[in-house]
Amino acid sequence: MTSSPASGRDLPWSHRQSYPTRMTISLLAGAAVGMIGTLAHRLGASANIPYGLVLALLVIVLSAWCARSRAGALGLGVHVAASSIVAWGLAVAPRGSGALTPVGFGDPSAVPFWSEHVGMIWLYGMIVVQVILLFLPKRWFRITVDDDIRPAAHTAAASGTADGTDTGNTAQDKEVQ
């Protein structure tokens, strides 16, 4: 089984767009996961099972991987900036009596560990995991397609015959066409 870099129709929709559009998609994706992660990171924290934090960081990693794959290191930088601005903005914005990212309660015996610390772990952790992705090898962000599972239409286009059959004899192939 061999694989080759994906191109053209093999790439996801967002990867086939122009560079400014890919950057805009990375910006919007970063803002969206910053919001979603901020809303989800506290799930389970009060029971000392921070599954919301794990899921929020996983969503950040997946979206950041796509941003770097789609638009390179600059796309990842835009993603980090957008997600951080949204998450930190929601953390410090005044909102009546509720806070989306509460931190530091003062009395560790009154609340579970994760309830007190999950907010800061989220705010700093989302930046740390994205910066780690910046230092990973570039080849980890390439989208490849297994040549063995390409659709017949791609194989036909590559071989130059209408029905996708390749006899190996160019003279005979020309007669078929």
Coordinates of N, CA, C and O in Angstrom, one line a residue:
M1 N 0.8 -1.2 0.0 CA 0.0 0.0 0.0 C 0.9 1.2 0.0 O 1.8 1.4 0.8
T2 N 0.7 2.1 -1.0 CA 1.4 3.3 -1.0 C 0.5 4.5 -0.8 O -0.7 4.4 -1.0
S3 N 1.1 5.6 -0.4 CA 0.3 6.8 -0.3 C 1.1 8.0 -0.9 O 2.3 8.0 -1.0
S4 N 0.3 9.0 -1.3 CA 0.9 10.1 -2.0 C 0.2 11.4 -1.4 O -0.9 11.3 -0.9
P5 N 0.9 12.5 -1.6 CA 0.2 13.7 -1.1 C -1.1 14.0 -1.8 O -1.2 13.8 -3.0
A6 N -2.1 14.4 -1.1 CA -3.4 14.6 -1.6 C -3.3 15.9 -2.4 O -2.6 16.9 -2.1
S7 N -4.1 16.0 -3.5 CA -4.2 17.2 -4.3 C -5.5 17.3 -4.9 O -6.2 16.3 -5.0
G8 N -5.9 18.5 -5.3 CA -7.2 18.7 -6.0 C -8.3 18.3 -5.2 O -8.5 18.6 -4.1
R9 N -9.2 17.4 -5.8 CA -10.4 17.0 -5.2 C -10.2 16.0 -4.0 O -11.1 15.8 -3.3
D10 N -9.0 15.5 -3.8 CA -8.7 14.6 -2.7 C -8.6 15.4 -1.4 O -8.8 14.9 -0.3
L11 N -8.4 16.7 -1.5 CA -8.2 17.6 -0.3 C -9.6 17.9 0.3 O -10.6 18.0 -0.5
P12 N -9.7 18.2 1.6 CA -11.0 18.7 2.2 C -11.3 20.0 1.6 O -10.4 20.8 1.1
W13 N -12.6 20.4 1.6 CA -13.1 21.6 1.1 C -12.2 22.8 1.5 O -11.9 23.7 0.7
S14 N -12.0 23.0 2.8 CA -11.3 24.2 3.3 C -9.9 24.2 2.9 O -9.3 25.3 2.8
H15 N -9.3 23.1 2.5 CA -7.9 23.1 2.0 C -7.8 23.5 0.5 O -6.7 23.8 0.1
R16 N -8.9 23.5 -0.2 CA -8.9 23.8 -1.6 C -9.1 25.3 -1.9 O -9.1 25.7 -3.0
Q17 N -9.4 26.1 -0.9 CA -9.7 27.5 -1.0 C -8.5 28.3 -1.2 O -7.4 27.9 -1.0
S18 N -8.7 29.6 -1.6 CA -7.5 30.5 -1.7 C -6.9 30.7 -0.3 O -7.6 30.5 0.7
Y19 N -5.7 31.2 -0.3 CA -5.0 31.4 1.0 C -5.7 32.4 1.9 O -5.9 32.1 3.1
P20 N -6.2 33.5 1.5 CA -7.0 34.4 2.4 C -8.2 33.7 3.0 O -8.5 33.9 4.1
T21 N -8.9 32.9 2.2 CA -10.1 32.2 2.6 C -9.7 31.1 3.7 O -10.3 31.0 4.7
R22 N -8.6 30.4 3.4 CA -8.1 29.4 4.4 C -7.7 30.1 5.7 O -8.0 29.6 6.8
M23 N -7.1 31.3 5.7 CA -6.8 32.1 6.9 C -8.1 32.5 7.6 O -8.1 32.4 8.9
T24 N -9.1 32.9 6.9 CA -10.3 33.3 7.5 C -11.0 32.1 8.1 O -11.6 32.2 9.2
I25 N -11.0 31.0 7.5 CA -11.5 29.7 8.1 C -10.8 29.4 9.4 O -11.4 29.0 10.4
S26 N -9.5 29.5 9.4 CA -8.7 29.3 10.6 C -9.1 30.2 11.7 O -9.2 29.8 12.9
L27 N -9.3 31.5 11.4 CA -9.7 32.5 12.4 C -11.0 32.2 12.9 O -11.2 32.2 14.2
L28 N -12.0 31.8 12.1 CA -13.3 31.5 12.6 C -13.4 30.2 13.4 O -14.1 30.1 14.4
A29 N -12.6 29.2 12.9 CA -12.5 28.0 13.7 C -11.9 28.2 15.0 O -12.4 27.6 16.0
G30 N -10.9 29.0 15.1 CA -10.2 29.3 16.4 C -11.2 30.0 17.3 O -11.3 29.6 18.5
A31 N -12.0 31.0 16.8 CA -12.9 31.7 17.7 C -14.0 30.7 18.1 O -14.5 30.7 19.3
A32 N -14.5 29.8 17.2 CA -15.5 28.9 17.6 C -15.1 27.9 18.7 O -15.8 27.6 19.6
V33 N -13.9 27.3 18.5 CA -13.4 26.3 19.5 C -13.1 27.0 20.8 O -13.2 26.4 21.9
G34 N -12.7 28.3 20.8 CA -12.5 29.1 22.0 C -13.8 29.2 22.8 O -13.8 29.0 24.0
M35 N -14.8 29.5 22.1 CA -16.2 29.6 22.7 C -16.7 28.2 23.2 O -17.1 28.1 24.4
I36 N -16.6 27.2 22.4 CA -17.1 25.9 22.7 C -16.3 25.3 23.9 O -16.9 24.8 24.9
G37 N -15.0 25.5 23.9 CA -14.1 25.0 25.0 C -14.4 25.7 26.3 O -14.4 25.1 27.3
T38 N -14.7 27.0 26.2 CA -15.0 27.8 27.4 C -16.3 27.3 28.0 O -16.4 27.2 29.2
L39 N -17.2 27.0 27.2 CA -18.5 26.5 27.7 C -18.4 25.1 28.2 O -19.2 24.7 29.1
A40 N -17.5 24.3 27.7 CA -17.5 22.9 28.0 C -16.4 22.5 29.1 O -16.5 21.4 29.7
H41 N -15.4 23.3 29.3 CA -14.3 22.9 30.1 C -14.6 22.6 31.6 O -13.9 21.8 32.2
R42 N -15.7 23.1 32.1 CA -16.0 22.8 33.5 C -16.9 21.5 33.7 O -17.1 21.2 34.9
L43 N -17.2 20.9 32.7 CA -18.0 19.6 32.8 C -17.3 18.6 33.7 O -16.2 18.3 33.4
G44 N -17.9 18.1 34.7 CA -17.3 17.1 35.6 C -16.3 17.7 36.6 O -15.9 16.9 37.5
A45 N -16.0 18.9 36.6 CA -15.0 19.4 37.5 C -15.5 19.4 39.0 O -14.7 19.1 39.9
S46 N -16.8 19.6 39.2 CA -17.3 19.6 40.6 C -17.2 18.2 41.2 O -17.3 18.1 42.4
A47 N -17.2 17.2 40.3 CA -17.1 15.8 40.8 C -15.7 15.3 40.8 O -15.4 14.1 40.9
N48 N -14.7 16.2 40.5 CA -13.3 15.8 40.4 C -13.0 14.8 39.2 O -12.1 14.0 39.3
I49 N -13.9 14.9 38.2 CA -13.7 14.1 37.0 C -13.8 15.1 35.8 O -14.8 15.3 35.2
P50 N -12.7 15.8 35.5 CA -12.7 16.9 34.5 C -12.8 16.4 33.0 O -12.0 16.8 32.2
Y51 N -13.8 15.7 32.7 CA -13.9 15.2 31.3 C -14.2 16.4 30.3 O -13.8 16.3 29.2
G52 N -14.8 17.4 30.8 CA -15.1 18.6 30.0 C -13.8 19.3 29.5 O -13.6 19.7 28.4
L53 N -12.8 19.3 30.5 CA -11.5 19.9 30.2 C -10.8 19.1 29.1 O -10.2 19.6 28.2
V54 N -10.8 17.8 29.3 CA -10.2 16.8 28.4 C -10.8 17.0 27.0 O -10.1 17.1 26.0
L55 N -12.1 17.0 26.9 CA -12.8 17.2 25.6 C -12.5 18.5 25.0 O -12.3 18.6 23.8
A56 N -12.5 19.6 25.8 CA -12.2 20.9 25.3 C -10.8 21.0 24.7 O -10.6 21.6 23.6
L57 N -9.8 20.5 25.4 CA -8.5 20.5 24.9 C -8.3 19.6 23.7 O -7.6 19.9 22.7
L58 N -9.0 18.5 23.6 CA -9.0 17.6 22.4 C -9.6 18.4 21.2 O -9.0 18.3 20.1
V59 N -10.7 19.1 21.4 CA -11.2 19.9 20.3 C -10.3 21.0 19.8 O -10.1 21.2 18.6
I60 N -9.6 21.6 20.8 CA -8.6 22.6 20.4 C -7.5 22.0 19.6 O -7.0 22.5 18.6
V61 N -7.0 20.8 20.0 CA -5.9 20.2 19.3 C -6.3 19.8 17.9 O -5.6 20.0 16.9
L62 N -7.5 19.2 17.7 CA -8.0 18.8 16.4 C -8.2 20.1 15.5 O -7.7 20.0 14.3
S63 N -8.7 21.1 16.0 CA -8.9 22.3 15.2 C -7.6 23.0 14.9 O -7.4 23.5 13.8
A64 N -6.7 23.0 15.8 CA -5.4 23.6 15.6 C -4.6 22.8 14.5 O -3.9 23.3 13.7
W65 N -4.7 21.4 14.6 CA -4.1 20.6 13.6 C -4.6 20.9 12.2 O -3.8 21.1 11.3
C66 N -5.9 21.1 12.1 CA -6.5 21.4 10.8 C -6.0 22.8 10.4 O -5.7 23.0 9.2
A67 N -5.9 23.8 11.3 CA -5.4 25.1 10.9 C -4.0 25.1 10.4 O -3.7 25.7 9.4
R68 N -3.1 24.3 11.0 CA -1.8 24.2 10.5 C -1.7 23.4 9.2 O -1.0 23.8 8.3
S69 N -2.5 22.4 9.1 CA -2.6 21.6 7.9 C -3.1 22.5 6.7 O -2.6 22.4 5.6
R70 N -4.1 23.3 7.0 CA -4.8 24.1 6.0 C -3.9 25.3 5.6 O -3.8 25.6 4.4
A71 N -3.3 26.0 6.5 CA -2.6 27.3 6.2 C -1.2 27.5 6.8 O -0.7 28.6 6.9
G72 N -0.6 26.4 7.2 CA 0.7 26.4 7.7 C 0.8 27.1 9.1 O -0.1 27.2 9.8
A73 N 2.1 27.4 9.5 CA 2.3 28.0 10.8 C 1.6 29.3 11.0 O 1.1 29.6 12.1
L74 N 1.5 30.1 10.0 CA 0.7 31.4 10.1 C -0.7 31.1 10.4 O -1.4 31.8 11.2
G75 N -1.3 30.1 9.8 CA -2.7 29.7 10.0 C -2.9 29.3 11.5 O -3.9 29.6 12.1
L76 N -1.9 28.5 12.0 CA -2.0 28.1 13.4 C -1.8 29.3 14.3 O -2.5 29.4 15.3
G77 N -1.0 30.2 13.9 CA -0.9 31.5 14.8 C -2.2 32.2 14.8 O -2.6 32.7 15.9
V78 N -2.9 32.3 13.7 CA -4.2 33.0 13.7 C -5.2 32.2 14.5 O -6.0 32.8 15.3
H79 N -5.1 30.9 14.5 CA -6.0 30.1 15.3 C -5.7 30.3 16.8 O -6.7 30.4 17.5
V80 N -4.5 30.3 17.2 CA -4.1 30.5 18.6 C -4.6 31.9 19.0 O -5.2 32.0 20.1
A81 N -4.4 32.9 18.2 CA -4.8 34.2 18.6 C -6.3 34.3 18.8 O -6.8 34.8 19.8
A82 N -7.1 33.8 17.8 CA -8.5 33.9 17.9 C -9.1 33.1 19.0 O -10.0 33.6 19.8
S83 N -8.6 31.8 19.2 CA -9.2 31.0 20.3 C -8.8 31.7 21.7 O -9.6 31.7 22.6
S84 N -7.6 32.2 21.8 CA -7.2 32.8 23.1 C -8.0 34.1 23.4 O -8.4 34.3 24.5
I85 N -8.2 34.9 22.3 CA -8.9 36.2 22.5 C -10.3 35.9 23.0 O -10.9 36.5 23.9
V86 N -11.0 34.9 22.4 CA -12.3 34.5 22.8 C -12.4 34.0 24.2 O -13.2 34.4 25.0
A87 N -11.5 33.0 24.5 CA -11.5 32.3 25.8 C -11.2 33.3 26.9 O -11.9 33.4 27.9
W88 N -10.1 34.1 26.7 CA -9.7 35.1 27.7 C -10.7 36.2 27.8 O -11.0 36.7 28.9
G89 N -11.3 36.6 26.7 CA -12.3 37.6 26.7 C -13.6 37.2 27.5 O -14.1 38.0 28.3
L90 N -14.0 35.9 27.4 CA -15.1 35.4 28.1 C -14.7 35.3 29.6 O -15.6 35.4 30.5
A91 N -13.5 35.0 29.9 CA -13.0 34.8 31.3 C -13.0 36.2 32.1 O -13.3 36.2 33.3
V92 N -12.7 37.2 31.4 CA -12.6 38.5 32.1 C -13.7 39.5 31.9 O -13.8 40.5 32.6
A93 N -14.6 39.1 31.0 CA -15.8 40.0 30.8 C -16.7 40.0 32.0 O -17.1 38.9 32.5
P94 N -17.2 41.2 32.4 CA -18.1 41.2 33.6 C -19.5 40.7 33.1 O -20.0 41.1 32.1
R95 N -20.1 39.8 33.9 CA -21.4 39.3 33.6 C -22.3 39.1 34.8 O -22.4 38.0 35.3
G96 N -22.8 40.1 35.4 CA -23.6 39.9 36.5 C -23.0 39.1 37.6 O -21.9 39.3 38.1
S97 N -23.7 38.0 38.0 CA -23.3 37.2 39.1 C -22.6 35.9 38.6 O -22.0 35.2 39.5
G98 N -22.6 35.6 37.3 CA -22.1 34.3 36.9 C -20.8 34.5 36.1 O -20.5 35.6 35.6
A99 N -19.9 33.5 36.2 CA -18.6 33.6 35.5 C -18.5 32.3 34.7 O -18.7 31.2 35.2
L100 N -18.1 32.4 33.4 CA -17.8 31.2 32.6 C -16.5 30.5 33.0 O -16.4 29.3 32.8
T101 N -15.6 31.2 33.5 CA -14.3 30.7 33.8 C -13.9 31.1 35.2 O -13.0 32.0 35.3
P102 N -14.5 30.6 36.2 CA -14.1 31.0 37.6 C -12.8 30.4 38.0 O -12.5 29.3 37.6
V103 N -12.0 31.2 38.7 CA -10.7 30.7 39.1 C -10.4 31.2 40.5 O -10.9 32.2 40.9
G104 N -9.7 30.4 41.3 CA -9.3 30.7 42.6 C -10.4 31.0 43.6 O -10.9 32.1 43.7
F105 N -10.8 30.1 44.4 CA -11.9 30.3 45.4 C -11.3 30.6 46.8 O -12.1 31.0 47.6
G106 N -10.1 30.4 47.0 CA -9.5 30.8 48.3 C -9.4 29.7 49.3 O -8.4 29.6 50.0
D107 N -10.5 28.9 49.5 CA -10.5 27.9 50.5 C -10.5 26.5 49.8 O -11.5 26.0 49.4
P108 N -9.3 25.9 49.7 CA -9.2 24.6 49.0 C -10.0 23.5 49.7 O -10.4 22.5 49.0
S109 N -10.4 23.6 50.9 CA -11.1 22.5 51.6 C -12.6 22.6 51.3 O -13.4 21.7 51.5
A110 N -13.1 23.8 50.8 CA -14.5 24.0 50.5 C -14.9 23.5 49.1 O -16.1 23.2 49.0
V111 N -14.0 23.4 48.2 CA -14.4 23.0 46.8 C -13.4 21.9 46.3 O -12.2 21.9 46.8
P112 N -13.8 21.1 45.4 CA -12.9 20.1 44.9 C -11.7 20.7 44.1 O -11.9 21.8 43.6
F113 N -10.6 20.0 44.0 CA -9.4 20.5 43.4 C -9.7 21.0 41.9 O -9.3 22.1 41.6
W114 N -10.4 20.1 41.2 CA -10.6 20.5 39.8 C -11.6 21.7 39.6 O -11.5 22.5 38.7
S115 N -12.5 21.8 40.5 CA -13.4 23.0 40.4 C -12.6 24.3 40.6 O -12.9 25.3 40.0
E116 N -11.6 24.3 41.5 CA -10.8 25.5 41.7 C -9.8 25.8 40.6 O -9.6 26.9 40.3
H117 N -9.3 24.7 40.0 CA -8.1 24.9 39.1 C -8.4 24.7 37.6 O -7.6 25.0 36.8
V118 N -9.6 24.2 37.3 CA -9.9 23.8 35.9 C -9.9 25.1 35.0 O -9.5 25.0 33.8
G119 N -10.3 26.2 35.5 CA -10.4 27.4 34.7 C -9.0 27.9 34.2 O -8.8 28.2 33.0
M120 N -8.0 27.9 35.1 CA -6.7 28.3 34.8 C -6.0 27.3 33.9 O -5.3 27.6 33.0
I121 N -6.3 26.0 34.2 CA -5.7 25.0 33.3 C -6.2 25.1 31.9 O -5.5 24.9 30.9
W122 N -7.5 25.4 31.7 CA -8.1 25.6 30.4 C -7.5 26.8 29.7 O -7.0 26.7 28.6
L123 N -7.4 27.9 30.4 CA -6.9 29.2 29.8 C -5.4 29.1 29.3 O -5.1 29.5 28.3
Y124 N -4.6 28.5 30.2 CA -3.2 28.3 29.8 C -3.0 27.0 28.9 O -2.1 27.0 28.1
G125 N -3.7 26.0 29.2 CA -3.5 24.7 28.5 C -3.9 24.8 27.0 O -3.2 24.2 26.2
M126 N -4.9 25.6 26.7 CA -5.3 25.8 25.3 C -4.1 26.4 24.5 O -3.9 26.1 23.3
I127 N -3.4 27.3 25.1 CA -2.3 28.0 24.5 C -1.1 27.0 24.4 O -0.5 26.9 23.3
V128 N -0.8 26.3 25.4 CA 0.3 25.4 25.5 C 0.2 24.3 24.4 O 1.1 24.0 23.7
V129 N -1.0 23.7 24.3 CA -1.2 22.6 23.3 C -1.0 23.1 21.9 O -0.5 22.4 21.0
Q130 N -1.5 24.3 21.6 CA -1.4 24.8 20.3 C 0.1 25.2 19.9 O 0.5 25.0 18.8
V131 N 0.8 25.7 20.9 CA 2.2 26.0 20.7 C 3.0 24.7 20.5 O 3.9 24.7 19.7
I132 N 2.7 23.7 21.2 CA 3.3 22.4 21.0 C 3.1 21.9 19.5 O 4.1 21.5 18.9
L133 N 1.9 22.1 19.0 CA 1.7 21.8 17.6 C 2.6 22.5 16.6 O 2.9 22.1 15.5
L134 N 2.9 23.7 17.0 CA 3.8 24.6 16.1 C 5.2 24.0 16.0 O 5.8 24.1 14.9
F135 N 5.7 23.2 17.0 CA 7.0 22.7 16.9 C 7.1 21.3 16.4 O 8.2 20.7 16.3
L136 N 5.9 20.7 16.1 CA 5.9 19.3 15.5 C 6.4 19.3 14.1 O 6.3 20.4 13.4
P137 N 6.9 18.2 13.6 CA 7.4 18.2 12.2 C 6.3 18.5 11.2 O 5.1 18.1 11.3
K138 N 6.7 19.2 10.1 CA 5.7 19.7 9.1 C 5.0 18.5 8.4 O 3.9 18.6 8.0
R139 N 5.7 17.4 8.3 CA 5.1 16.2 7.6 C 3.9 15.6 8.3 O 3.1 14.9 7.8
W140 N 3.8 15.9 9.6 CA 2.7 15.4 10.4 C 1.4 16.1 10.0 O 0.3 15.7 10.4
F141 N 1.5 17.2 9.3 CA 0.3 18.0 8.9 C 0.0 17.9 7.4 O -0.9 18.6 7.0
R142 N 0.6 17.0 6.7 CA 0.3 16.7 5.3 C -0.9 15.7 5.2 O -0.9 14.8 6.0
I143 N -1.8 16.0 4.3 CA -2.9 15.1 4.1 C -2.4 14.2 2.9 O -2.1 14.7 1.8
T144 N -2.4 12.9 3.1 CA -2.1 11.9 2.1 C -3.3 11.0 1.8 O -4.2 10.9 2.6
V145 N -3.2 10.5 0.6 CA -4.3 9.6 0.2 C -3.6 8.2 -0.2 O -2.6 8.2 -0.9
D146 N -4.2 7.1 0.3 CA -3.7 5.8 -0.1 C -4.0 5.6 -1.6 O -5.2 5.7 -2.0
D147 N -3.0 5.3 -2.4 CA -3.3 5.0 -3.8 C -4.2 3.8 -4.0 O -4.8 3.8 -5.0
D148 N -4.2 2.9 -3.1 CA -5.0 1.7 -3.3 C -6.5 1.9 -3.1 O -7.3 1.2 -3.6
I149 N -6.8 3.0 -2.5 CA -8.3 3.2 -2.2 C -8.8 4.5 -3.0 O -9.9 4.9 -2.7
R150 N -8.0 5.0 -3.9 CA -8.5 6.1 -4.7 C -9.7 5.7 -5.5 O -9.8 4.6 -6.0
P151 N -10.7 6.5 -5.7 CA -11.9 6.2 -6.5 C -11.4 6.0 -8.0 O -10.4 6.5 -8.4
A152 N -12.2 5.2 -8.7 CA -11.9 4.9 -10.1 C -11.8 6.1 -11.0 O -11.0 6.1 -11.9
A153 N -12.5 7.1 -10.7 CA -12.5 8.4 -11.5 C -11.1 9.0 -11.5 O -10.6 9.5 -12.5
H154 N -10.5 9.0 -10.3 CA -9.1 9.5 -10.1 C -8.1 8.7 -10.9 O -7.2 9.2 -11.5
T155 N -8.3 7.4 -10.8 CA -7.4 6.4 -11.4 C -7.5 6.6 -13.0 O -6.5 6.6 -13.7
A156 N -8.7 6.7 -13.5 CA -9.0 6.9 -14.9 C -8.3 8.2 -15.4 O -7.7 8.2 -16.5
A157 N -8.5 9.3 -14.6 CA -7.9 10.5 -15.0 C -6.4 10.5 -15.0 O -5.7 11.0 -15.9
A158 N -5.8 9.7 -14.1 CA -4.4 9.6 -14.0 C -3.8 8.7 -15.1 O -2.7 9.0 -15.7
S159 N -4.5 7.7 -15.5 CA -4.0 6.8 -16.6 C -4.4 7.3 -18.0 O -3.8 6.8 -18.9
G160 N -5.3 8.2 -18.1 CA -5.6 8.8 -19.4 C -6.6 8.0 -20.2 O -6.9 8.3 -21.3
T161 N -7.3 7.0 -19.6 CA -8.3 6.2 -20.4 C -9.6 6.6 -19.8 O -9.8 6.9 -18.7
A162 N -10.6 6.4 -20.6 CA -12.0 6.8 -20.3 C -12.6 5.8 -19.2 O -13.3 6.2 -18.3
D163 N -12.2 4.5 -19.3 CA -12.8 3.5 -18.4 C -11.9 3.2 -17.3 O -12.3 2.4 -16.4
G164 N -10.7 3.8 -17.2 CA -9.8 3.5 -16.1 C -8.9 2.3 -16.3 O -8.1 2.0 -15.4
T165 N -9.1 1.6 -17.4 CA -8.2 0.5 -17.6 C -6.9 0.9 -18.2 O -6.9 1.8 -19.0
D166 N -5.9 0.3 -17.8 CA -4.5 0.6 -18.3 C -3.9 -0.6 -18.8 O -3.6 -1.5 -18.0
T167 N -3.7 -0.8 -20.1 CA -3.2 -2.0 -20.6 C -1.7 -2.0 -20.6 O -1.1 -3.1 -20.8
G168 N -1.1 -0.9 -20.4 CA 0.4 -0.8 -20.3 C 0.9 -0.6 -21.7 O 2.1 -0.4 -21.9
N169 N 0.1 -0.7 -22.8 CA 0.6 -0.5 -24.1 C 0.0 0.8 -24.7 O -1.2 0.8 -24.9
T170 N 0.8 1.8 -24.8 CA 0.3 3.1 -25.2 C -0.3 3.1 -26.6 O -1.3 3.8 -26.9
A171 N 0.2 2.3 -27.5 CA -0.4 2.2 -28.9 C -1.8 1.6 -28.8 O -2.7 2.1 -29.5
Q172 N -1.9 0.6 -28.0 CA -3.3 0.0 -27.9 C -4.2 0.9 -27.2 O -5.4 1.0 -27.5
D173 N -3.7 1.6 -26.2 CA -4.6 2.6 -25.5 C -5.1 3.7 -26.4 O -6.2 4.1 -26.4
K174 N -4.2 4.1 -27.4 CA -4.6 5.2 -28.3 C -5.7 4.7 -29.2 O -6.6 5.4 -29.6
E175 N -5.7 3.4 -29.6 CA -6.7 2.8 -30.5 C -8.0 2.7 -29.8 O -9.1 2.9 -30.4
V176 N -8.0 2.4 -28.5 CA -9.2 2.3 -27.7 C -9.9 3.7 -27.6 O -11.1 3.8 -27.7
Q177 N -9.2 4.7 -27.5 CA -9.7 6.1 -27.4 C -10.2 6.5 -28.7 O -11.1 7.1 -29.0

